[in-house]
mmCIF file of C-alpha atoms in Angstrom:
data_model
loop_
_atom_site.group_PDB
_atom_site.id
_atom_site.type_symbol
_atom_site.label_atom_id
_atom_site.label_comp_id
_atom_site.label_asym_id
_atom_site.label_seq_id
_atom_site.Cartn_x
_atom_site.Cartn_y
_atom_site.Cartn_z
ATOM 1 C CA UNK A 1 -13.878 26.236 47.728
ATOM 2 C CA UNK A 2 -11.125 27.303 45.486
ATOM 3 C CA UNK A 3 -10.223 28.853 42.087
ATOM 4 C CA UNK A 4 -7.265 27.628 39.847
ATOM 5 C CA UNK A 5 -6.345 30.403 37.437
ATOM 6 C CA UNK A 6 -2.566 30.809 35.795
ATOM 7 C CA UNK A 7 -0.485 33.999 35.458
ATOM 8 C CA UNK A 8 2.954 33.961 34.540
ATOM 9 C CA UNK A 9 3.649 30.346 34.167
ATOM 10 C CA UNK A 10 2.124 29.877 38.009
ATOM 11 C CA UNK A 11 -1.083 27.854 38.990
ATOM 12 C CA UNK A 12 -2.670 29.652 42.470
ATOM 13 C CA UNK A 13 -4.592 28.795 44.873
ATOM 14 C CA UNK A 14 -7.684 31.372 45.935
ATOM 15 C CA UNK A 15 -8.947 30.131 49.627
ATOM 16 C CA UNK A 16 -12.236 31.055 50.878
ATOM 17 C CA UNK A 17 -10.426 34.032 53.329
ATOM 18 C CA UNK A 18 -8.908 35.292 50.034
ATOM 19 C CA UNK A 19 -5.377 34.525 50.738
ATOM 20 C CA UNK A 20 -3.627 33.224 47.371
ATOM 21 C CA UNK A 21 -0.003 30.994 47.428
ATOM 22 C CA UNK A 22 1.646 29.624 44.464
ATOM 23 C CA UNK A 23 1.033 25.777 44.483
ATOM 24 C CA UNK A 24 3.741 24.964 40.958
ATOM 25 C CA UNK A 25 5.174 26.661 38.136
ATOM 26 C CA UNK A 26 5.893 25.738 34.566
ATOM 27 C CA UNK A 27 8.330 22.764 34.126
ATOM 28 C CA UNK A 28 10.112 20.676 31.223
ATOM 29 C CA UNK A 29 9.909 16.314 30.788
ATOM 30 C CA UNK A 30 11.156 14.411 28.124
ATOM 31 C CA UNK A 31 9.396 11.594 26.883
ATOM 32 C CA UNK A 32 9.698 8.601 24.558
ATOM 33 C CA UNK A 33 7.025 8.964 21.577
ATOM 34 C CA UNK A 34 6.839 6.128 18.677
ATOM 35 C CA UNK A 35 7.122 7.934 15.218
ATOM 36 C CA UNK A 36 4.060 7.463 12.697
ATOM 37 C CA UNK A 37 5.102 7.869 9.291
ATOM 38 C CA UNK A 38 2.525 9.252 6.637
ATOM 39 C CA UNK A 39 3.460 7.279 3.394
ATOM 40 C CA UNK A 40 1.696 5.120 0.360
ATOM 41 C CA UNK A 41 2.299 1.979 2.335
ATOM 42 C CA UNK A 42 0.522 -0.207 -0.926
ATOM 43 C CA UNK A 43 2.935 1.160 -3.156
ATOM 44 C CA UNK A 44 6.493 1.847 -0.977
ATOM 45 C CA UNK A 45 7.957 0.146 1.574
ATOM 46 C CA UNK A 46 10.351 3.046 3.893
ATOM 47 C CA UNK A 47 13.749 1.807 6.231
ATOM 48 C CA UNK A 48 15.605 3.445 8.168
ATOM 49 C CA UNK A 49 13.666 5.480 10.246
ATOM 50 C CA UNK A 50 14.336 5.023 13.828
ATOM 51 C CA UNK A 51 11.023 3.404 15.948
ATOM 52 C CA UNK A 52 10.913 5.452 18.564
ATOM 53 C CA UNK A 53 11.610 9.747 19.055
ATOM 54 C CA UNK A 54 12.301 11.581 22.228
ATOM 55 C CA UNK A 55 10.222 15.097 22.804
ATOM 56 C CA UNK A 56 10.941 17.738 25.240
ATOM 57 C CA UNK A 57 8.026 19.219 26.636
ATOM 58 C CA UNK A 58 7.554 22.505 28.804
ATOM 59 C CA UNK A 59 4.672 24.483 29.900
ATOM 60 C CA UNK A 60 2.394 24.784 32.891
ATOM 61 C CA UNK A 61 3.187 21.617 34.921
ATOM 62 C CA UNK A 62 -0.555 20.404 35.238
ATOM 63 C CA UNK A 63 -0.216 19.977 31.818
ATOM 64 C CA UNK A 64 3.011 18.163 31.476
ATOM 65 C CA UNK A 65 2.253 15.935 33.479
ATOM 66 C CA UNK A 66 -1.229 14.803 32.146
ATOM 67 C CA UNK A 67 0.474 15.163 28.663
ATOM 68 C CA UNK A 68 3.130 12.511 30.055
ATOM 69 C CA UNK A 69 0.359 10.349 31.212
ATOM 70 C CA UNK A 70 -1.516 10.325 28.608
ATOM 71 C CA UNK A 71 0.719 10.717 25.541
ATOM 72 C CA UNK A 72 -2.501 11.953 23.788
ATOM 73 C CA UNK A 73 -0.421 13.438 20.788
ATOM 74 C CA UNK A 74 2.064 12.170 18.056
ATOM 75 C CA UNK A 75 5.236 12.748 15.948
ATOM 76 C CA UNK A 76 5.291 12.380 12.648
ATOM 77 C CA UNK A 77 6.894 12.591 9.277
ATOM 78 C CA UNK A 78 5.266 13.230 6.050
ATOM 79 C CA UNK A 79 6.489 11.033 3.105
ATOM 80 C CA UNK A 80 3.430 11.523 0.515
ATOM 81 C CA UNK A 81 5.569 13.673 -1.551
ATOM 82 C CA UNK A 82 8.114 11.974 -1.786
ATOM 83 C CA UNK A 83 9.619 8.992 -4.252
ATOM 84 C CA UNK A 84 11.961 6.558 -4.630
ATOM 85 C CA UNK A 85 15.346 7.113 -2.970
ATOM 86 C CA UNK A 86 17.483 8.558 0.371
ATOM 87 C CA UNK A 87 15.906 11.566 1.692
ATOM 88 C CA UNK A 88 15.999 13.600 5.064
ATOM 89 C CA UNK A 89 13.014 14.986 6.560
ATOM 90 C CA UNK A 90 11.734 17.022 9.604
ATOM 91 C CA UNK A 91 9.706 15.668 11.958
ATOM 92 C CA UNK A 92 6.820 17.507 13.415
ATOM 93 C CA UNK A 93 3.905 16.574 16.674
ATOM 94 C CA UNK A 94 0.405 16.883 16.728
ATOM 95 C CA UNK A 95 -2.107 16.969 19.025
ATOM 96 C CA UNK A 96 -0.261 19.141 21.536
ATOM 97 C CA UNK A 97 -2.025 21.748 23.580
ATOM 98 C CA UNK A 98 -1.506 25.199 22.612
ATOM 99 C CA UNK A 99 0.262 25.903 26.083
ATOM 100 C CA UNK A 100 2.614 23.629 25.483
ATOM 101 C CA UNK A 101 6.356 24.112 23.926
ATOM 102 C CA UNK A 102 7.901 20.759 21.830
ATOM 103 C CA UNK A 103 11.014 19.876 20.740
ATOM 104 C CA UNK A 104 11.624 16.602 18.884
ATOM 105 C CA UNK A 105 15.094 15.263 19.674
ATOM 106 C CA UNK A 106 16.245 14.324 16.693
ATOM 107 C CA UNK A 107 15.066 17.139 14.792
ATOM 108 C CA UNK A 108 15.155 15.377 11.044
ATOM 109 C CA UNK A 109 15.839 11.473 10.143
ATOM 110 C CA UNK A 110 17.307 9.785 7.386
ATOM 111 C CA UNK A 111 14.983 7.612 5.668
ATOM 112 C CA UNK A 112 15.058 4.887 2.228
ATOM 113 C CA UNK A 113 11.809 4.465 0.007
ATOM 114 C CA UNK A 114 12.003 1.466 -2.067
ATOM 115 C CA UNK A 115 8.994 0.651 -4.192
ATOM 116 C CA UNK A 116 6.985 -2.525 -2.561
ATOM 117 C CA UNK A 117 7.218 -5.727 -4.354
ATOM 118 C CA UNK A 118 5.348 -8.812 -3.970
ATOM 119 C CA UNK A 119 6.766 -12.342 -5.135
ATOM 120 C CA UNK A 120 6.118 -16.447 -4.847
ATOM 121 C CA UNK A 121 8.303 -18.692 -3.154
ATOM 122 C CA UNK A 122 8.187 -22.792 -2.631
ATOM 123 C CA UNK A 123 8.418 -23.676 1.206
ATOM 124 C CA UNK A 124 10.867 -25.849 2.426
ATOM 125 C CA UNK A 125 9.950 -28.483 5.151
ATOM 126 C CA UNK A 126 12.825 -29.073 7.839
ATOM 127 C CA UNK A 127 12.617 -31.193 10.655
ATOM 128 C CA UNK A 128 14.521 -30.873 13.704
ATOM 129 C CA UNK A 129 14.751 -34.646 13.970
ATOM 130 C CA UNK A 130 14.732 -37.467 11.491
ATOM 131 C CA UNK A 131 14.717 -40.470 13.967
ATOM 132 C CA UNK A 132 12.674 -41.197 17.000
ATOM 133 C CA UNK A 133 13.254 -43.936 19.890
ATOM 134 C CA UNK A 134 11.792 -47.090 19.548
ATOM 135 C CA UNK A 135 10.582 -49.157 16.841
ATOM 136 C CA UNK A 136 9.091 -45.897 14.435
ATOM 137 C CA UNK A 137 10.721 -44.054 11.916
ATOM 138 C CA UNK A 138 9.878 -40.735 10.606
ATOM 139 C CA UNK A 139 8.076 -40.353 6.974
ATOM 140 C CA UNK A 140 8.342 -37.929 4.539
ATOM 141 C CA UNK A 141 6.266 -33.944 5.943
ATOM 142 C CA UNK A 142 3.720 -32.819 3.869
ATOM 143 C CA UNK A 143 2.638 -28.963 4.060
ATOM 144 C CA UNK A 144 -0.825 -27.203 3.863
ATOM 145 C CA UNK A 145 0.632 -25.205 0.809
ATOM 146 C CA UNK A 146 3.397 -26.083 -1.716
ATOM 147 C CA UNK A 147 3.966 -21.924 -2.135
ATOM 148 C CA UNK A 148 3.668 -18.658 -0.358
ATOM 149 C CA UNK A 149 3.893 -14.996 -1.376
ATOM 150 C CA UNK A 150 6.829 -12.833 0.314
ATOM 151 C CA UNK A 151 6.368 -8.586 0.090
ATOM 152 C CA UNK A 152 8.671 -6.009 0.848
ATOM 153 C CA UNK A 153 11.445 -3.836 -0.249
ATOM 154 C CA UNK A 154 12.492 -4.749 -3.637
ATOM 155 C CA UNK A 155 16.492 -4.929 -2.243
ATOM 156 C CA UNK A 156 15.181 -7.171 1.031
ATOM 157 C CA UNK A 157 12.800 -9.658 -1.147
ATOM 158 C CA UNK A 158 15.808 -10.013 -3.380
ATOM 159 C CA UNK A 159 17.795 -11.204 -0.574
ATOM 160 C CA UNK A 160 15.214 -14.057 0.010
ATOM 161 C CA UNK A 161 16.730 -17.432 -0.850
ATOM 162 C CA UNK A 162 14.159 -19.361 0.449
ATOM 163 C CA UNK A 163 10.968 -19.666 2.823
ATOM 164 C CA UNK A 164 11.111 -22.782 5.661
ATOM 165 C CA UNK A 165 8.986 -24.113 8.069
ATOM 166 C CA UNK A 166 11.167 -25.765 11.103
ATOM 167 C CA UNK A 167 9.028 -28.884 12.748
ATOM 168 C CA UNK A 168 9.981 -29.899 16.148
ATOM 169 C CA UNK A 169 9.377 -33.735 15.967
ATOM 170 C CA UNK A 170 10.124 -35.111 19.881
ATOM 171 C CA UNK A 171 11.764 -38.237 20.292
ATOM 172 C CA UNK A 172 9.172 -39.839 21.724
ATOM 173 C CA UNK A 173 6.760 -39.540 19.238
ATOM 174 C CA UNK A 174 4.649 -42.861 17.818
ATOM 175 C CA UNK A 175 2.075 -40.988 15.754
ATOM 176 C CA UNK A 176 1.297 -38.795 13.031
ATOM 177 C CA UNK A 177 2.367 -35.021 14.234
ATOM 178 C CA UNK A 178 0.166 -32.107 13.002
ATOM 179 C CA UNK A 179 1.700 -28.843 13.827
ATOM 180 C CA UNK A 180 0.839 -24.801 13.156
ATOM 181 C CA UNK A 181 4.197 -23.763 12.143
ATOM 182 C CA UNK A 182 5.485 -20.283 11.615
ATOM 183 C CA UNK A 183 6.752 -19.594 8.229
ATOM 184 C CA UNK A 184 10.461 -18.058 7.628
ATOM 185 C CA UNK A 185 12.275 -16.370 4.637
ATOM 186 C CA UNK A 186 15.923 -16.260 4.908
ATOM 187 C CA UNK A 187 18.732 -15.756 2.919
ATOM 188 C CA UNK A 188 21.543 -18.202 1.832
ATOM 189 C CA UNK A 189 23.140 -17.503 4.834
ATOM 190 C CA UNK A 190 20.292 -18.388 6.898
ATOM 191 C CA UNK A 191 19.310 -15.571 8.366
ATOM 192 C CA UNK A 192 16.329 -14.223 8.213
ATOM 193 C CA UNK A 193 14.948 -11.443 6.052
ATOM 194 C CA UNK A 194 13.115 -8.500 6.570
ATOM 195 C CA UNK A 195 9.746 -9.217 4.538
ATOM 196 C CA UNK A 196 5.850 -10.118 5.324
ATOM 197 C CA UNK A 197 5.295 -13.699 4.787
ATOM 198 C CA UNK A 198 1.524 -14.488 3.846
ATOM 199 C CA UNK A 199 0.317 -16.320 5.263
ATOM 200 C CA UNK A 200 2.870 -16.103 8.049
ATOM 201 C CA UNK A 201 1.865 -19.636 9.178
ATOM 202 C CA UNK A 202 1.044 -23.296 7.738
ATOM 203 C CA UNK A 203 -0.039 -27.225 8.807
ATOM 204 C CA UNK A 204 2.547 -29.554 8.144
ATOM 205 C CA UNK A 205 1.744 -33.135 9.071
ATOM 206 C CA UNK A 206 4.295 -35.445 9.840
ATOM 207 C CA UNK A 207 3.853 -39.470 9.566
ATOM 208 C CA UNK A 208 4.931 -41.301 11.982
ATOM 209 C CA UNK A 209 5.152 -45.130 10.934
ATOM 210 C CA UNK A 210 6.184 -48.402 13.024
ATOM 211 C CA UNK A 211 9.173 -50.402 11.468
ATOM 212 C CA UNK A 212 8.272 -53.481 9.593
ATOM 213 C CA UNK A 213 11.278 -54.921 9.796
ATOM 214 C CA UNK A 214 10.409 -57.549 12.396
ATOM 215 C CA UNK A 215 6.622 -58.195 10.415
ATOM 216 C CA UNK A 216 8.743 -59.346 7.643
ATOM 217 C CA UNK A 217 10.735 -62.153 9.497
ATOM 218 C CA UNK A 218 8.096 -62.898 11.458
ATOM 219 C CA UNK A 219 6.238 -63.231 7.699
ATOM 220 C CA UNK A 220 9.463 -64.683 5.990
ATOM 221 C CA UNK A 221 9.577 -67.609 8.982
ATOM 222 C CA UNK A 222 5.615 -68.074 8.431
ATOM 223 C CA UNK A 223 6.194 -68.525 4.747
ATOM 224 C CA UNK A 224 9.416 -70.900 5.490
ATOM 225 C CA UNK A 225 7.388 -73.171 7.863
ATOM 226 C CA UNK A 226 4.286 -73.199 5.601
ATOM 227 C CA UNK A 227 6.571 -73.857 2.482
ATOM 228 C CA UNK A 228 7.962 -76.581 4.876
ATOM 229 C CA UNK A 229 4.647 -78.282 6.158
ATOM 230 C CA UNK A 230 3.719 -78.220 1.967
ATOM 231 C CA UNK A 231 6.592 -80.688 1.035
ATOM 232 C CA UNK A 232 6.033 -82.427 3.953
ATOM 233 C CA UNK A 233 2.916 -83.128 3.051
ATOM 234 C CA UNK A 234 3.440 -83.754 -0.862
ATOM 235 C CA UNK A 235 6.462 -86.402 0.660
ATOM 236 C CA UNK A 236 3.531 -87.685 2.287
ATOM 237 C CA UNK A 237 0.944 -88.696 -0.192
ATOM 238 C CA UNK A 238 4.146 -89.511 -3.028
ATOM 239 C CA UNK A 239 4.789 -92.273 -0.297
ATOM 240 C CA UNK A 240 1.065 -93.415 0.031
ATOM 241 C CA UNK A 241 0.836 -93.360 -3.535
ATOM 242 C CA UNK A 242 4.076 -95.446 -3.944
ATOM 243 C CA UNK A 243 2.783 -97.949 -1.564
ATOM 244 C CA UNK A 244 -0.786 -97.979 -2.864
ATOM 245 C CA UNK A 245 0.958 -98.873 -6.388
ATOM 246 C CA UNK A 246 3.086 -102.116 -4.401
ATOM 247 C CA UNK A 247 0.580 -103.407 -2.986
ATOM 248 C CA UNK A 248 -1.632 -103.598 -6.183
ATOM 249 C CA UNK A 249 0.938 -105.080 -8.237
ATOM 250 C CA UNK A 250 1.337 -107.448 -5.410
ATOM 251 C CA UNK A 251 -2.067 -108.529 -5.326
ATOM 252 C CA UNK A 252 -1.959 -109.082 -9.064
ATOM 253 C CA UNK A 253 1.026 -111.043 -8.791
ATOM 254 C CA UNK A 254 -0.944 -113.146 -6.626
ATOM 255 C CA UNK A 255 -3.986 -113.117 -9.060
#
């Protein structure tokens, strides 16, 4: 049996004959913590901030290492008091045991709180191809909704020219396409914006219809021939009739 007990910034080791060695002393990681930010996320909208802090941790090693295992604390910054505008604040961890030492690397951020706005915008069909192979052309795309809302920060949804949804028709295709597309806003430039799209994803159906080009010579020739057979057969019976009408005035002639 043994006994772990610290003194000093050592762990030791009791054995059963009493003799006691140092097994480790107190020691100092740095990690890579995500930053939480405590802010009025239905009302502001915060940039900025950087996504990830590094913290410097010392203590007893037993407990920097299962504290680097783990991660079972945060850093944080706490934006409830605070409005519209630039500000610099101090960030701060939580969840730490009380042997341990922190220090959040960096020390304060820069962040921007811009009030959240919410606004609707028409989507825009594109399709990466407007011709297929063979005899099938490619009809006009029709999407499950005409308009979608875009929120953000009022100086990103301004930026927002429009919202598209990019169909990848194949080449091959000979049939109606029905695709889950993902929804973009992007600005005249084309690139793409910074907002929540909702919903972030619509059906767009694409037809797919066989030419009719050939069906209408193939009708045009069966309308020609059919037209053709017709005056044959009025020539026809105008000739019986003529000769129908000879021989009865020849027969009364005779009379």
């Amino acid at each position: 049996m043994y006994v772990n007990g610290s003194k000093n910034g050592f762990l030791h080791q009791t054995t059963r004959n009493g003799n006691s060695t140092a097994l480790m002393s107190n020691k100092t990681e740095t990690m890579k913590m995500p930053l939480d930010l405590t802010v009025n996320s239905q009302k502001y909208v915060v940039t900025g901030y950087p996504q990830y802090v590094r913290v410097k941790i010392s203590g007893p090693s037993a407990l920097v290492t299962t504290t680097m295992n783990t991660q079972n604390f945060k850093v944080y910054a706490n934006l409830n008091n605070l409005g519209n505008g630039e500000h610099t604040v101090k960030l701060k961890t939580s969840g730490l045991n009380s042997e341990l030492r922190a220090r959040v690397i960096p020390a304060t951020i820069k962040v921007k709180i811009q009030p959240r706005i919410t606004t609707a915008l028409p989507v825009e069909v594109r399709l990466s191809a407007k011709t297929v192979n063979g005899n099938y052309k490619v009809g006009t795309p029709k999407a499950s909704l005409n308009t979608v809302q875009i929120t953000g920060a009022k100086s990103e949804v301004k930026r927002v020219a429009k919202v598209i949804a990019v169909v990848n028709v194949p080449k091959n295709a000979t049939s109606d396409l029905q695709q889950q597309v993902t929804l973009q806003a992007i600005d005249r430039r084309g690139q793409t914006v910074n907002v929540v799209v909702m919903p972030s994803t619509i059906s767009v159906t694409v037809p797919i219809n066989a030419n009719k080009s050939d069906g209408n010579s193939s009708s045009s020739s069966s309308s020609e021939s059919s037209s053709n057979k017709t005056s044959e057969s009025q020539s026809q019976s105008s000739q019986s009739e003529k000769s129908l009408s000879s021989e009865s005035s020849s027969d009364s002639s005779n009379s």
